[in-house]
Short mmCIF file of N, CA and C in Angstrom, two decimals:
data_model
loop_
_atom_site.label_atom_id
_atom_site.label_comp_id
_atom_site.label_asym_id
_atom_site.label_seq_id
_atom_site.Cartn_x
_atom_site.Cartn_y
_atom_site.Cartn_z
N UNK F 1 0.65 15.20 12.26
CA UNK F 1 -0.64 15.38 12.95
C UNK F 1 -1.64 14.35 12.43
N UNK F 2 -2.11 14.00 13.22
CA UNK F 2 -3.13 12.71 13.19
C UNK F 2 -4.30 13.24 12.43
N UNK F 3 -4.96 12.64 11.14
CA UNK F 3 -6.30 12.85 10.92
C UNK F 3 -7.35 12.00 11.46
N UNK F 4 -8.55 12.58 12.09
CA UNK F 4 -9.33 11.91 12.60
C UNK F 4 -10.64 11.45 11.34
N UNK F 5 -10.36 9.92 11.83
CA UNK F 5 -11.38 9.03 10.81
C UNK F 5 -12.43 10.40 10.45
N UNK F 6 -13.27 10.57 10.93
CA UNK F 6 -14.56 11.53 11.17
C UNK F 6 -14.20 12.60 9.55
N UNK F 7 -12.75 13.03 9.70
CA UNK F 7 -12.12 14.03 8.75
C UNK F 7 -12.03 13.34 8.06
N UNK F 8 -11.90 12.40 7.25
CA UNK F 8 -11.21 11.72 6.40
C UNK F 8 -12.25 11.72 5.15
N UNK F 9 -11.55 12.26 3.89
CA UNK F 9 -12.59 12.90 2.35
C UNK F 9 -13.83 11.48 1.78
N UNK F 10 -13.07 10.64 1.76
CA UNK F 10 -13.95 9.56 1.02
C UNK F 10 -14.82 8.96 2.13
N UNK F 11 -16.28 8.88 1.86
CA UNK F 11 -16.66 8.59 3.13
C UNK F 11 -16.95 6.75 3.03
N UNK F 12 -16.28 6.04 2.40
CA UNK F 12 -15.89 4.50 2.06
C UNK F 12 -14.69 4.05 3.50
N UNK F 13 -13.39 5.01 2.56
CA UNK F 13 -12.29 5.04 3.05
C UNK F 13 -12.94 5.66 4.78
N UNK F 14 -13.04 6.03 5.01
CA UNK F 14 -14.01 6.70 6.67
C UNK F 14 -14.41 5.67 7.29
N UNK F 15 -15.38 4.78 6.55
CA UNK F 15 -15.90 4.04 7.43
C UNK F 15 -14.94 2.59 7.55
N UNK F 16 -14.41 2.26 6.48
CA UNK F 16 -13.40 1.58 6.58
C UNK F 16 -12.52 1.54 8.04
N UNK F 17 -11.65 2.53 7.92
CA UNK F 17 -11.09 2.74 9.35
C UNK F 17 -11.88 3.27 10.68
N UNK F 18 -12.88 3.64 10.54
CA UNK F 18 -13.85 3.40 11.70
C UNK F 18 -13.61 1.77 11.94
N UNK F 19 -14.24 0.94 10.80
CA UNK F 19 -14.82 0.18 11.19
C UNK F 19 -13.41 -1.27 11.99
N UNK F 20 -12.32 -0.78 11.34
CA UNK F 20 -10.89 -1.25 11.64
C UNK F 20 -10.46 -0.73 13.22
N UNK F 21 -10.58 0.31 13.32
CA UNK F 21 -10.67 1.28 15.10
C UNK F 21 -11.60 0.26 15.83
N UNK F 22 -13.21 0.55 15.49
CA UNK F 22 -13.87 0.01 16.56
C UNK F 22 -13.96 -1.98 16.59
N UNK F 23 -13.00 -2.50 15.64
CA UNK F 23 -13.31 -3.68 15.30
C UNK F 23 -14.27 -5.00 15.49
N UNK F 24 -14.95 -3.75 14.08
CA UNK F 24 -16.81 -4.43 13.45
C UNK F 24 -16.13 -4.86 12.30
N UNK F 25 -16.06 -6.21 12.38
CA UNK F 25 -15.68 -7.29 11.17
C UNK F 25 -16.77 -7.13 10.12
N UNK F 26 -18.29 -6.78 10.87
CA UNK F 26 -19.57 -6.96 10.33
C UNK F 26 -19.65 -5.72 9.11
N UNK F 27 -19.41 -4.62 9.50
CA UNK F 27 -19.15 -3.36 9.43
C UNK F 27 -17.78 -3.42 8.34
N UNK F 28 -17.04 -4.06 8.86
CA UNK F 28 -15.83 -3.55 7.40
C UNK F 28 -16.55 -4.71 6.21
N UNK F 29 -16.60 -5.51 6.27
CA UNK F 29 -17.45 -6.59 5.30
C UNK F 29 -18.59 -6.02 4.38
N UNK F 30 -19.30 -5.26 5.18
CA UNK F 30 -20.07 -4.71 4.53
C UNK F 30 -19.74 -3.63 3.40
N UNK F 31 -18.43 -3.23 3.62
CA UNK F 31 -17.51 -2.30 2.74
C UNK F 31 -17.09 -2.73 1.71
N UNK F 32 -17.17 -3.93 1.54
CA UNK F 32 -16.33 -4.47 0.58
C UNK F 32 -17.00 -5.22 -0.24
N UNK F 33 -16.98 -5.41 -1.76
CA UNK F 33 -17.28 -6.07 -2.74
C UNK F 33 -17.32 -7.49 -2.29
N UNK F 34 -18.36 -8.41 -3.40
CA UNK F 34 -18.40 -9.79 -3.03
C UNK F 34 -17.25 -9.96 -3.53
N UNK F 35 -16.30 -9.63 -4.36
CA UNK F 35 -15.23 -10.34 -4.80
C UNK F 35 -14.25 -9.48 -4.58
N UNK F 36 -13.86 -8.49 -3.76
CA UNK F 36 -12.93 -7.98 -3.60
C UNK F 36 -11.71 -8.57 -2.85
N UNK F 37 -10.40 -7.96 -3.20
CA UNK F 37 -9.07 -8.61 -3.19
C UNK F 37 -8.44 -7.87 -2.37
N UNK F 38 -7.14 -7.91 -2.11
CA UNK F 38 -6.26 -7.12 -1.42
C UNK F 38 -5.27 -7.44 -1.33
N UNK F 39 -3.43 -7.11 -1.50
CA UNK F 39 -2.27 -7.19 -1.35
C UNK F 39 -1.57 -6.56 0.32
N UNK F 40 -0.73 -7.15 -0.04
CA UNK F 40 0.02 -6.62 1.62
C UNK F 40 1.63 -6.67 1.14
N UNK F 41 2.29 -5.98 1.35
CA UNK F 41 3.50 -5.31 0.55
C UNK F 41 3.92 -6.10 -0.76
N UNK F 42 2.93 -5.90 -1.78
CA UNK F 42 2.70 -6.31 -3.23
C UNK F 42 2.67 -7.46 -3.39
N UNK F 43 2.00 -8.27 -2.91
CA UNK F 43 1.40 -9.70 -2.87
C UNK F 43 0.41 -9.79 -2.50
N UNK F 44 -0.43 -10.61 -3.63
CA UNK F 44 -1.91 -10.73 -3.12
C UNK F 44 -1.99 -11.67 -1.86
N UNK F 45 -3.28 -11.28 -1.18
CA UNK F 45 -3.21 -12.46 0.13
C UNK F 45 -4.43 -12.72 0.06
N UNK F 46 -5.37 -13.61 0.77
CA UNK F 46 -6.71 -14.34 1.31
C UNK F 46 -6.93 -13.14 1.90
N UNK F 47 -8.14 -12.97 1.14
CA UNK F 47 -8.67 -11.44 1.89
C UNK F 47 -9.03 -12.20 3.32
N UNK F 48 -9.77 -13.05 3.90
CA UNK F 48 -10.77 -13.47 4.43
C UNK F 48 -9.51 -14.06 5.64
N UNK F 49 -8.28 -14.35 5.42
CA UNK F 49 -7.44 -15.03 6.27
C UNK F 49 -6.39 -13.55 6.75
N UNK F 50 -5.99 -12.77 5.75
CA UNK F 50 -5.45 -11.76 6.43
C UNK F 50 -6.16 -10.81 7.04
N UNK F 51 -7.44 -10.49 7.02
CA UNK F 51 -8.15 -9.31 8.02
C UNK F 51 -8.33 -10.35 9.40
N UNK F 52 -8.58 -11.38 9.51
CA UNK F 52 -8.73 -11.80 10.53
C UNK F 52 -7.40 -12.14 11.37
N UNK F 53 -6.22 -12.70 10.69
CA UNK F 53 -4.94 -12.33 11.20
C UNK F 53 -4.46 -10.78 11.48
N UNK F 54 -4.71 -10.39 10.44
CA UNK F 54 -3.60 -8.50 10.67
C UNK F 54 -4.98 -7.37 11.68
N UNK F 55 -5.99 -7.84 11.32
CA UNK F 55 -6.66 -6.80 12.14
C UNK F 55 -7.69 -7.34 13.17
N UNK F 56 -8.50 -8.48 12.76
CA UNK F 56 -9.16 -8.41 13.98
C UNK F 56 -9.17 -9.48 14.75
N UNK F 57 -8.35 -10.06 15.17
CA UNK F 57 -7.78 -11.27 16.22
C UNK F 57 -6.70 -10.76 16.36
N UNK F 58 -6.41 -9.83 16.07
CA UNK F 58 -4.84 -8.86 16.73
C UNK F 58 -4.95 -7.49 17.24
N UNK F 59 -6.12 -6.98 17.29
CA UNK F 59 -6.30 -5.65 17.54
C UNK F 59 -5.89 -5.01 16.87
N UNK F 60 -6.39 -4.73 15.31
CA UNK F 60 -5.47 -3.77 14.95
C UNK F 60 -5.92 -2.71 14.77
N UNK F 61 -5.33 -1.29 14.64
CA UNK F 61 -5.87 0.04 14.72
C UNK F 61 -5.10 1.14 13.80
N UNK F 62 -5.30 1.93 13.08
CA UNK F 62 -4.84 2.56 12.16
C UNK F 62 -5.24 4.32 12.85
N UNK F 63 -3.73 5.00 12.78
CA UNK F 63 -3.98 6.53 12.72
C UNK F 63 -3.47 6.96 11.37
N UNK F 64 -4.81 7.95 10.94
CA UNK F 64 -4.21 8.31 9.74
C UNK F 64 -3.16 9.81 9.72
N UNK F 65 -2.21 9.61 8.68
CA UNK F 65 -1.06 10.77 9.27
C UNK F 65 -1.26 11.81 7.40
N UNK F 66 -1.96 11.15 7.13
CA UNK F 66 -1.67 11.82 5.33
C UNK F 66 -2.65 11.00 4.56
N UNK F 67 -3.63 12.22 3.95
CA UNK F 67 -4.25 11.43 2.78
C UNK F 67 -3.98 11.74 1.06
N UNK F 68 -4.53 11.43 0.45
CA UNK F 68 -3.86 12.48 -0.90
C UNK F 68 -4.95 11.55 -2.24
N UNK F 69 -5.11 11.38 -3.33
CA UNK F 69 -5.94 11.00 -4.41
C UNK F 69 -7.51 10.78 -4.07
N UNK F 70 -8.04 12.34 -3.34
CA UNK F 70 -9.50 12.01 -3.25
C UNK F 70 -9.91 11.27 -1.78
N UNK F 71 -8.75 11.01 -1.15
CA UNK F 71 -9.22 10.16 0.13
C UNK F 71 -8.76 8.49 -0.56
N UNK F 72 -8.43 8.14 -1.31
CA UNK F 72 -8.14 6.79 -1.48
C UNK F 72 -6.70 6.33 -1.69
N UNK F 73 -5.92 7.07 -0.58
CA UNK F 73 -4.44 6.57 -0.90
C UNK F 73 -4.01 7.09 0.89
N UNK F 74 -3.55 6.80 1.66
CA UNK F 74 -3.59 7.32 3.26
C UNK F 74 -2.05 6.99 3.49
N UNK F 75 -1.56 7.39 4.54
CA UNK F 75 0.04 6.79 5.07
C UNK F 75 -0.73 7.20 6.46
N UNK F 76 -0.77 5.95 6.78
CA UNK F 76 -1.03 5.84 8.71
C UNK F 76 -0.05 4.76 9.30
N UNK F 77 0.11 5.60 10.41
CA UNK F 77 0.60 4.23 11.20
C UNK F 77 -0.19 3.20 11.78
N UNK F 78 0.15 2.03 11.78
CA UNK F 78 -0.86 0.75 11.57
C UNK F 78 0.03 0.23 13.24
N UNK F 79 -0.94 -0.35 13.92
CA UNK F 79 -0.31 -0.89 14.78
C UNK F 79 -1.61 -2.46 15.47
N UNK F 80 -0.81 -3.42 14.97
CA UNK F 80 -1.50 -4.46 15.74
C UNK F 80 -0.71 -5.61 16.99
N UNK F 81 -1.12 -6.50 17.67
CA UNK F 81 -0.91 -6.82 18.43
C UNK F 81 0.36 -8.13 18.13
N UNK F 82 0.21 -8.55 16.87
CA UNK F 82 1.23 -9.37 16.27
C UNK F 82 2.61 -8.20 15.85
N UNK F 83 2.34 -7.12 15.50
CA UNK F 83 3.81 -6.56 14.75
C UNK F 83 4.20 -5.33 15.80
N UNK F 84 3.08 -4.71 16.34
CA UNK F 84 3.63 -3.62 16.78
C UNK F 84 3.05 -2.41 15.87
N UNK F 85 3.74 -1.72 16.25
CA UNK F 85 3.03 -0.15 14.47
C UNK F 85 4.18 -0.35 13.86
N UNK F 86 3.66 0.28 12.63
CA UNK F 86 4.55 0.55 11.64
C UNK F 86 3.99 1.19 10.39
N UNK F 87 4.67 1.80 10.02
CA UNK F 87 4.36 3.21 9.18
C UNK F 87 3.92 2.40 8.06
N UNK F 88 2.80 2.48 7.97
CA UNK F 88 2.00 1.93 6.50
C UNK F 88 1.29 3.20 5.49
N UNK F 89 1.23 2.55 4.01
CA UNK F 89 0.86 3.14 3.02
C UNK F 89 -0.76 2.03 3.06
N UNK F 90 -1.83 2.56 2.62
CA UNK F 90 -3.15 2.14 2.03
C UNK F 90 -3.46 2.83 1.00
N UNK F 91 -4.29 1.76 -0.36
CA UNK F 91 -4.69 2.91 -1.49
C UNK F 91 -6.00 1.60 -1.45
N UNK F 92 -7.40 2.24 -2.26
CA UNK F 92 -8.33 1.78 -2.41
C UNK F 92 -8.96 2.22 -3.57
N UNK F 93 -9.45 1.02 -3.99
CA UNK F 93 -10.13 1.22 -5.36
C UNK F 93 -11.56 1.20 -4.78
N UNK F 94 -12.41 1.92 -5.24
CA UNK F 94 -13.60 2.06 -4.41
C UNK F 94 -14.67 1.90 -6.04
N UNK F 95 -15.56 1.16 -5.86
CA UNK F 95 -16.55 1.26 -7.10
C UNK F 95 -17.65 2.32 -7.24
N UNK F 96 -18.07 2.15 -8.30
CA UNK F 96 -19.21 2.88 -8.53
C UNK F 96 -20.39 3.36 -7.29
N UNK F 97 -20.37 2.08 -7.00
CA UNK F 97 -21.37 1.54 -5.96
C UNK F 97 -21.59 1.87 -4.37
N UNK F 98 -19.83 2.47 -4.43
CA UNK F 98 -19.84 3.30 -3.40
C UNK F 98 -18.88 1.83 -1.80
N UNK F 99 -18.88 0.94 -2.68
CA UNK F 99 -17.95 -0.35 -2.20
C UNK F 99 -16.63 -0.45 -2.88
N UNK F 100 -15.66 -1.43 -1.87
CA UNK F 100 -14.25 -1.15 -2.32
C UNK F 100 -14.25 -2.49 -2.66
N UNK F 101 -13.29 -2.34 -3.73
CA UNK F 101 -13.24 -3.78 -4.73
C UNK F 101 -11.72 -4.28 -3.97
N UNK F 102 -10.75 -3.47 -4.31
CA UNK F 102 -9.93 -3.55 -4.05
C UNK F 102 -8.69 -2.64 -3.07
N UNK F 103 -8.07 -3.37 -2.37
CA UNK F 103 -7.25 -2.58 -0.86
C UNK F 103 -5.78 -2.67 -1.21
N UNK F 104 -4.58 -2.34 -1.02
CA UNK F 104 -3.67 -2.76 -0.99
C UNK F 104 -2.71 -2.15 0.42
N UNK F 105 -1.97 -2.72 0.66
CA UNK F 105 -1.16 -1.87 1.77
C UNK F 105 0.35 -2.57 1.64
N UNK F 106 0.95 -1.80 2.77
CA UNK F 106 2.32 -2.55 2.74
C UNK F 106 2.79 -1.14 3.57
N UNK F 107 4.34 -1.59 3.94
CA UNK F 107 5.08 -0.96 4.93
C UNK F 107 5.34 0.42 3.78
N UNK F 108 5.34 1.70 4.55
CA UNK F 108 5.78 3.09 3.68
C UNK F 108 7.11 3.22 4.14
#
């Protein structure tokens, strides 16, 4: 059963995939640390070259199916216009500040 963004515990992780659904580049940017990083099945990548490849010059859209550590760990299926869906894991390090430093994902 699908969780709807709206449901979802961490309200970081929330707007995150809002902002991945309605794809506001402006809006997920704003989520994120000036120096924050991110991996894609355990390799770091160009934050700045893979969101614009994997999500928003591809349409990409995330349903979440499972959350678990507080809201900062999800298994959704990820589906963009380059791969298709596919059952992905996300975990997020979220700061103090209420911004995410760090993302990681990869195929579950």
């Amino acid at each position: 059963m699908t969780i709807q963004p709206k449901n979802l515990s961490d309200p970081v992780v929330r707007d995150f995939v809002t902002a991945v659904n309605q794809h506001d580049r402006d809006a997920f940017m704003a989520l994120l640390t000036p120096d924050a990083t991110m991996a894609d099945d355990g390799t770091d990548r160009d934050l700045d070259d893979w969101i614009d490849r994997e999500i928003f010059s591809s349409n990409g859209h995330m349903e979440v199916d499972k959350e678990s550590d507080g809201g900062h760990a999800l298994l959704a299926r990820y589906r963009n216009d380059t791969w298709g869906e596919m059952r992905t894991r996300w975990r997020f390090d979220v700061d103090d500040n209420g911004r995410i430093r760090r993302f990681e994902t990869g195929q579950a």
